[in-house]
Amino acid sequence: MKILVLNAGSSSLKYQLFDMDSGEVTAKGNCERIGAGGTVTHKKAGADKYFEEIDLPDHGRAIEVVLDLLVSAEHGVIGSIGEIDAVGHRVAHGGEQCRESTRVTESVIKYLESIVPINPLHGPPAIAGMKACLALMPDVPQVAVFDTSFYSEIEDFRYIYPIPYEYYEKDRIRRYGFHGTSHRYVSAEMAKILGKPLSELKIITCHLGNGSSITAVDHGKAIDTSLGFTPQEGIAMGTRSGSIDPTVVTYLMKTKGYTPDEMENILNKKSGLLGISGMSNDCRNLTEASEKGDPMATLALKIMTNGIKRYIGAYAAEMNGLDALVFTAGIGENQKNIRRMVCENMSYLGIEIDADKNENFVRGIPFDLTKEGAKVQTWIIPTDEEYMIALDTKKLAF
Ligand code: ADP
């Protein structure tokens, strides 16, 4: 069985073709600069990368280009489009109604269109991708997998913001949470590794990338998470501020005369690690600068790692305990200094990592960081959102 997984961003379209019998990715790639030129980078398993500049006015055209590549004599891996058994779409926001992965239907698309105002960046490209696939492959089942659906069972006292309740009732302003597919995948993998049912474990998962989130997974259910109404809440991220006193926003708008768009741009694109350090949003650059003594790079990393500690403490308190702590995504999987800074002085909670293991970790596989005798298991688990989407698609498509 072959499943195509699509992940449409505002100007990009990532894709992976899975052979579900072997679990292997037979081809993958990324269309970029959609709507502003266009490039495609395609990689067939075992072959060199293929790169092409090609006009990509919209996501529909990008999907045509991907399908052409998948069947092409030189770069392709299938004989015809008919060999694709199902398509899985990553959808960042499922609102309150899409509470689990679902078959793509006209009514699902209609609902997703109705929530574009609360998901203006990621909603339109995902919807365009689903519509294009329905037009190009009308007989192939399509499944939507939502980043938010892992959080559909969070209780109201954890998702309602303490502002007048009418803003929840009328405007659907609440915590939604994001990165759910990643947190769902790594928490399930953690349980498998520990050889215990997920339903018996208290796990905190730290998805640390350019965008970051921490999730408390209590007996298999996500009970709380750091991203909120948008992926702006929580810890300091690459270019996003994370949580700050909301009055800072209104104060700056009043005193500097910023428009809402200008203010959003500052909070989304100019804050976080970049905003503090003034040099980079990339943890690799900041680590190097910090090691050379750059005080602002050090400050940026301390702000981020202290934020992660706060959430770990808060979620251990909310769950009344902790069995396992998981690091994943670009920073979690690769930056040993960040893991060290987060885990130091956490023995009160039972979190202690082995300095040697953290220093000499092996990339790309689940890796145990736990110090001998520590109460909490601490692991690196590489995330695989695409595979999770492929699994859900397989389950729902037939
Ligand atoms: P995104 O949220 O864009 O998917 P990633 O999960 O790719 O982000 O994470 C990007 C972050 O991971 C950057 O801060 C980068 O410094 C860090 N990182 C560290 N080492 C690596 C590595 N070997 N490969 C990729 N990212 C890395």
XYZ file of C-alpha atoms and ligand atoms in Angstrom:
425
model
C 0.000 0.000 0.000
C 1.310 3.449 -0.967
C 0.364 6.573 0.934
C 1.274 10.108 -0.067
C 1.627 12.506 2.863
C 1.331 16.221 2.116
C 2.244 19.089 4.410
C 1.250 22.446 2.927
C 2.785 25.568 4.464
C 2.057 29.151 3.449
C 4.556 29.065 0.549
C 5.739 25.455 0.644
C 4.519 21.909 0.095
C 6.450 19.041 1.668
C 5.664 15.504 0.559
C 6.628 11.921 1.347
C 5.492 8.755 -0.383
C 5.328 5.822 2.045
C 5.360 2.170 1.147
C 3.310 1.021 4.130
C 4.245 -2.624 3.642
C 7.909 -1.906 4.351
C 7.341 1.362 6.275
C 9.874 3.016 3.984
C 9.761 6.438 2.359
C 10.324 5.786 -1.343
C 10.406 9.450 -2.376
C 10.159 12.799 -0.665
C 10.676 16.434 -1.368
C 9.653 20.021 -0.951
C 8.149 22.651 -3.226
C 9.142 26.118 -2.088
C 8.465 29.742 -2.996
C 4.932 28.861 -4.100
C 3.243 32.031 -5.332
C 6.560 33.848 -5.679
C 8.458 31.899 -8.320
C 8.915 28.265 -7.394
C 11.446 25.513 -6.788
C 11.159 21.806 -6.183
C 13.678 19.564 -4.453
C 12.921 15.885 -4.974
C 14.677 12.841 -3.540
C 14.011 9.310 -4.651
C 15.300 6.765 -2.124
C 18.832 5.743 -3.028
C 19.231 8.472 -5.678
C 20.763 11.934 -5.669
C 18.642 14.973 -4.914
C 16.966 16.549 -7.935
C 16.400 20.319 -7.953
C 14.413 22.374 -10.422
C 13.219 25.967 -10.681
C 9.661 25.790 -11.901
C 6.757 28.216 -11.934
C 4.482 27.402 -8.979
C 1.695 29.978 -8.904
C -0.318 28.053 -6.301
C -0.499 24.845 -4.227
C -2.640 23.122 -6.868
C 0.130 23.462 -9.435
C 2.696 22.316 -6.858
C 0.718 19.096 -6.309
C 0.618 18.506 -10.091
C 4.401 18.912 -10.192
C 4.834 16.456 -7.285
C 2.602 13.859 -8.982
C 4.506 14.297 -12.269
C 7.805 13.699 -10.449
C 6.501 10.621 -8.655
C 5.597 8.970 -11.981
C 8.455 10.367 -14.105
C 10.742 7.853 -15.799
C 13.894 9.420 -14.344
C 12.897 10.496 -10.837
C 9.718 8.540 -10.252
C 8.986 5.609 -7.978
C 5.539 4.561 -9.251
C 4.205 3.666 -12.690
C 1.035 5.746 -12.477
C -0.918 7.979 -10.102
C -3.354 5.078 -9.723
C -0.763 3.321 -7.547
C -1.277 5.889 -4.776
C -3.795 4.251 -2.449
C -4.515 7.231 -0.212
C -3.376 10.768 0.592
C -2.838 12.084 4.122
C -2.872 15.832 4.688
C -1.267 17.555 7.634
C -3.674 20.243 8.801
C -2.367 22.582 11.489
C -5.743 23.616 12.904
C -8.877 21.536 13.268
C -10.750 24.046 15.424
C -13.198 22.644 17.974
C -15.055 20.343 15.601
C -12.263 18.288 13.996
C -11.408 16.398 17.160
C -9.695 13.491 15.445
C -8.191 12.553 12.092
C -10.936 12.319 9.510
C -11.730 11.566 5.858
C -11.667 14.749 3.770
C -15.202 15.591 2.670
C -16.895 18.732 1.360
C -18.278 19.396 4.836
C -14.827 19.047 6.482
C -13.437 21.532 3.956
C -16.374 23.891 4.589
C -15.731 23.780 8.319
C -12.002 24.399 7.843
C -12.861 27.380 5.606
C -15.065 28.752 8.377
C -12.131 28.770 10.817
C -9.627 30.447 8.470
C -9.986 33.695 10.507
C -8.342 31.908 13.480
C -5.846 30.063 11.254
C -5.007 32.593 8.541
C -1.486 31.385 7.667
C -1.850 27.614 7.545
C -5.555 27.164 6.776
C -5.685 28.395 3.153
C -2.720 26.333 1.826
C -3.956 23.137 3.525
C -7.449 23.663 2.096
C -5.978 24.392 -1.359
C -3.966 21.163 -1.140
C -7.015 19.081 -0.222
C -9.121 20.644 -2.977
C -6.391 20.106 -5.566
C -6.064 16.429 -4.604
C -9.811 15.910 -4.737
C -9.775 17.370 -8.267
C -6.665 15.537 -9.475
C -7.348 12.182 -7.759
C -11.114 12.068 -7.191
C -11.171 8.344 -6.503
C -8.295 8.283 -4.016
C -9.312 8.523 -0.334
C -8.034 11.644 1.415
C -7.492 11.917 5.153
C -6.855 15.061 7.204
C -4.693 14.781 10.316
C -4.869 17.775 12.648
C -2.100 19.161 14.866
C -4.783 20.221 17.329
C -6.727 16.987 17.692
C -4.397 15.425 20.280
C -5.669 18.200 22.560
C -9.366 17.622 22.038
C -9.734 16.074 25.488
C -8.038 18.840 27.458
C -10.420 19.966 30.182
C -12.107 23.361 30.054
C -10.283 24.823 33.055
C -7.034 24.281 31.141
C -8.163 25.635 27.782
C -10.356 28.586 28.759
C -8.454 31.868 29.108
C -9.458 34.006 32.089
C -10.937 36.819 29.996
C -14.690 37.515 29.608
C -16.279 34.162 28.791
C -18.157 35.618 25.810
C -14.878 35.670 23.848
C -14.808 31.918 24.102
C -18.518 31.491 23.401
C -18.740 33.940 20.512
C -15.220 34.079 19.109
C -13.878 30.594 19.973
C -10.863 32.100 21.700
C -9.304 29.301 23.743
C -6.177 27.198 23.968
C -6.064 24.832 20.986
C -2.485 23.538 21.170
C -0.325 22.576 18.178
C 2.377 20.033 17.219
C -0.056 17.388 18.520
C 0.914 14.788 15.916
C 4.534 14.981 17.068
C 3.665 14.784 20.777
C 1.278 11.876 20.081
C 3.978 10.012 18.155
C 6.835 10.451 20.630
C 4.709 9.721 23.705
C 3.508 6.468 22.105
C 7.100 5.569 21.169
C 8.223 6.302 24.745
C 5.638 3.871 26.110
C 6.729 1.210 23.608
C 10.366 1.658 24.640
C 9.506 1.404 28.336
C 7.396 -1.668 27.615
C 4.397 -0.223 29.443
C 0.946 0.789 28.227
C 0.680 4.526 27.584
C -2.357 4.434 29.831
C -0.096 3.785 32.832
C 2.416 6.576 32.270
C 2.896 10.251 33.050
C 5.029 11.771 30.300
C 6.194 15.280 29.429
C 7.151 15.711 25.776
C 9.318 18.656 24.697
C 9.054 19.390 20.962
C 11.840 21.938 20.566
C 12.336 23.292 17.058
C 12.039 26.705 15.514
C 8.549 26.562 16.955
C 8.415 24.759 20.293
C 5.857 23.255 22.606
C 5.724 21.210 25.776
C 2.878 18.761 26.427
C 1.763 16.824 29.491
C 0.567 13.350 28.495
C -1.205 11.855 31.489
C -2.181 8.192 31.145
C -2.186 8.494 27.351
C -4.143 11.739 27.103
C -2.715 15.183 26.471
C -3.993 17.114 29.478
C -2.146 20.394 28.941
C 0.144 22.035 26.416
C 2.108 25.241 26.088
C 0.908 26.529 22.704
C -2.427 28.257 22.881
C -4.922 30.100 20.688
C -2.063 30.348 18.207
C 1.458 28.869 18.124
C 2.632 32.043 19.863
C 2.134 31.096 23.530
C 4.545 29.195 25.759
C 8.338 29.253 25.774
C 10.572 31.655 23.825
C 11.063 30.172 20.328
C 13.270 30.920 17.315
C 11.584 34.184 16.415
C 8.416 34.062 18.558
C 8.174 35.641 21.971
C 6.115 32.931 23.661
C 4.110 34.107 26.681
C 4.595 37.666 27.856
C 2.489 40.022 29.962
C -0.297 40.963 27.498
C -0.127 44.576 28.597
C 3.344 44.832 27.034
C 1.547 44.501 23.703
C -1.016 47.238 24.291
C 1.615 49.477 25.884
C 3.900 49.182 22.838
C 1.009 49.732 20.440
C -0.025 52.869 22.327
C 3.416 54.348 22.834
C 4.987 53.393 19.481
C 1.856 53.617 17.357
C 2.237 50.091 16.003
C -0.647 48.662 14.000
C -1.911 45.159 14.910
C -0.015 43.733 11.922
C 3.219 45.478 12.918
C 2.855 44.267 16.494
C 2.164 40.706 15.346
C 5.200 40.836 13.097
C 7.393 41.876 16.041
C 6.019 39.117 18.283
C 6.177 36.422 15.580
C 9.206 37.252 13.489
C 11.480 39.486 15.537
C 11.264 38.116 19.060
C 12.367 34.922 20.816
C 15.987 33.828 20.413
C 16.480 36.254 17.524
C 14.992 39.206 19.372
C 17.143 38.733 22.469
C 20.410 37.787 20.779
C 20.071 40.230 17.890
C 21.993 37.718 15.776
C 20.131 34.489 15.034
C 17.074 32.350 15.621
C 19.155 29.222 15.165
C 20.288 27.393 18.289
C 23.434 26.154 16.554
C 24.652 29.714 15.924
C 23.683 30.817 19.424
C 25.433 27.860 21.024
C 28.620 28.666 19.133
C 28.411 32.368 20.027
C 27.608 31.603 23.656
C 30.599 29.257 23.908
C 32.765 32.120 22.601
C 31.419 34.330 25.385
C 28.655 36.318 23.660
C 26.484 37.438 26.612
C 23.332 38.048 24.554
C 23.457 34.593 22.956
C 23.856 33.146 26.466
C 20.945 35.206 27.752
C 18.709 34.051 24.882
C 19.487 30.385 25.579
C 18.920 30.849 29.325
C 15.542 32.484 28.738
C 14.475 29.605 26.513
C 15.735 26.793 28.736
C 14.344 28.368 31.898
C 10.972 28.557 30.158
C 11.172 24.829 29.416
C 12.021 24.105 33.080
C 8.982 26.097 34.220
C 6.667 24.032 32.048
C 8.224 20.755 33.168
C 7.720 21.765 36.791
C 4.172 22.927 36.132
C 3.190 19.773 34.266
C 4.776 17.461 36.837
C 2.619 19.309 39.378
C -0.514 19.020 37.234
C 0.020 15.281 36.772
C 1.171 14.786 40.368
C 4.270 12.959 39.175
C 6.365 12.091 36.181
C 7.621 8.839 34.683
C 9.342 10.050 31.530
C 10.655 13.196 29.885
C 11.114 13.227 26.107
C 13.147 15.592 23.928
C 12.328 15.807 20.229
C 12.524 17.987 17.045
C 15.549 19.934 15.731
C 16.784 21.296 19.060
C 15.569 18.454 21.291
C 17.189 15.842 19.072
C 20.443 17.670 18.359
C 21.377 20.308 20.939
C 23.068 18.685 23.917
C 23.709 22.035 25.623
C 19.984 22.808 25.658
C 19.118 19.398 27.130
C 21.837 19.884 29.744
C 20.606 23.362 30.703
C 17.002 22.151 30.960
C 17.836 19.098 33.071
C 20.323 20.602 35.497
C 19.069 21.073 39.052
C 15.953 19.022 38.431
C 16.767 16.153 40.788
C 13.988 17.277 43.134
C 11.591 16.108 40.416
C 13.593 12.939 39.773
C 15.066 14.213 36.499
C 18.786 13.467 36.231
C 20.626 12.859 32.988
C 23.956 11.147 32.496
C 26.411 13.832 31.306
C 28.424 11.343 29.209
C 25.375 9.925 27.491
C 24.116 13.420 26.713
C 27.537 14.432 25.397
C 27.980 11.313 23.227
C 24.372 10.769 22.133
C 23.659 9.029 18.839
C 21.564 10.985 16.338
C 18.461 9.688 14.612
C 17.465 6.897 17.007
C 15.682 6.805 20.375
C 18.437 7.448 22.883
C 18.415 6.978 26.655
C 19.891 9.905 28.632
C 18.816 8.709 32.078
C 21.390 8.703 34.858
C 21.555 5.395 36.663
C 19.136 5.346 39.559
C 17.142 8.412 38.425
C 13.411 8.262 39.086
C 12.398 9.733 35.735
C 13.374 8.212 32.381
C 14.774 10.926 30.098
C 15.041 10.114 26.394
C 15.653 11.654 22.996
C 13.031 10.310 20.590
C 13.235 11.505 16.958
C 9.812 12.677 15.873
C 8.117 11.426 12.716
C 4.931 13.362 12.123
C 4.695 12.192 8.518
C 4.716 8.526 9.501
C 2.049 9.183 12.120
C -0.058 10.879 9.412
C 0.509 7.901 7.100
C -0.616 5.504 9.859
C -3.801 7.494 10.544
C -4.454 7.680 6.797
C -4.074 3.928 6.452
C -6.484 3.404 9.327
C -9.175 5.749 8.003
C -8.886 5.446 4.236
C -10.318 1.947 3.806
P 10.893 23.677 12.666
O 10.051 24.139 13.803
O 11.158 24.754 11.662
O 10.466 22.357 12.066
P 13.290 22.201 13.499
O 12.629 21.104 14.246
O 13.919 21.888 12.194
O 12.332 23.452 13.342
O 14.403 22.833 14.470
C 15.223 23.880 14.104
C 16.208 24.132 15.270
O 16.945 22.935 15.516
C 17.203 25.229 15.024
O 17.248 26.084 16.151
C 18.508 24.483 14.898
O 19.557 25.198 15.473
C 18.301 23.242 15.723
N 19.258 22.202 15.306
C 20.353 21.869 15.960
N 21.048 20.917 15.360
C 20.389 20.600 14.266
C 20.597 19.666 13.230
N 21.655 18.859 13.183
N 19.697 19.626 12.242
C 18.629 20.455 12.269
N 18.374 21.352 13.240
C 19.237 21.430 14.237
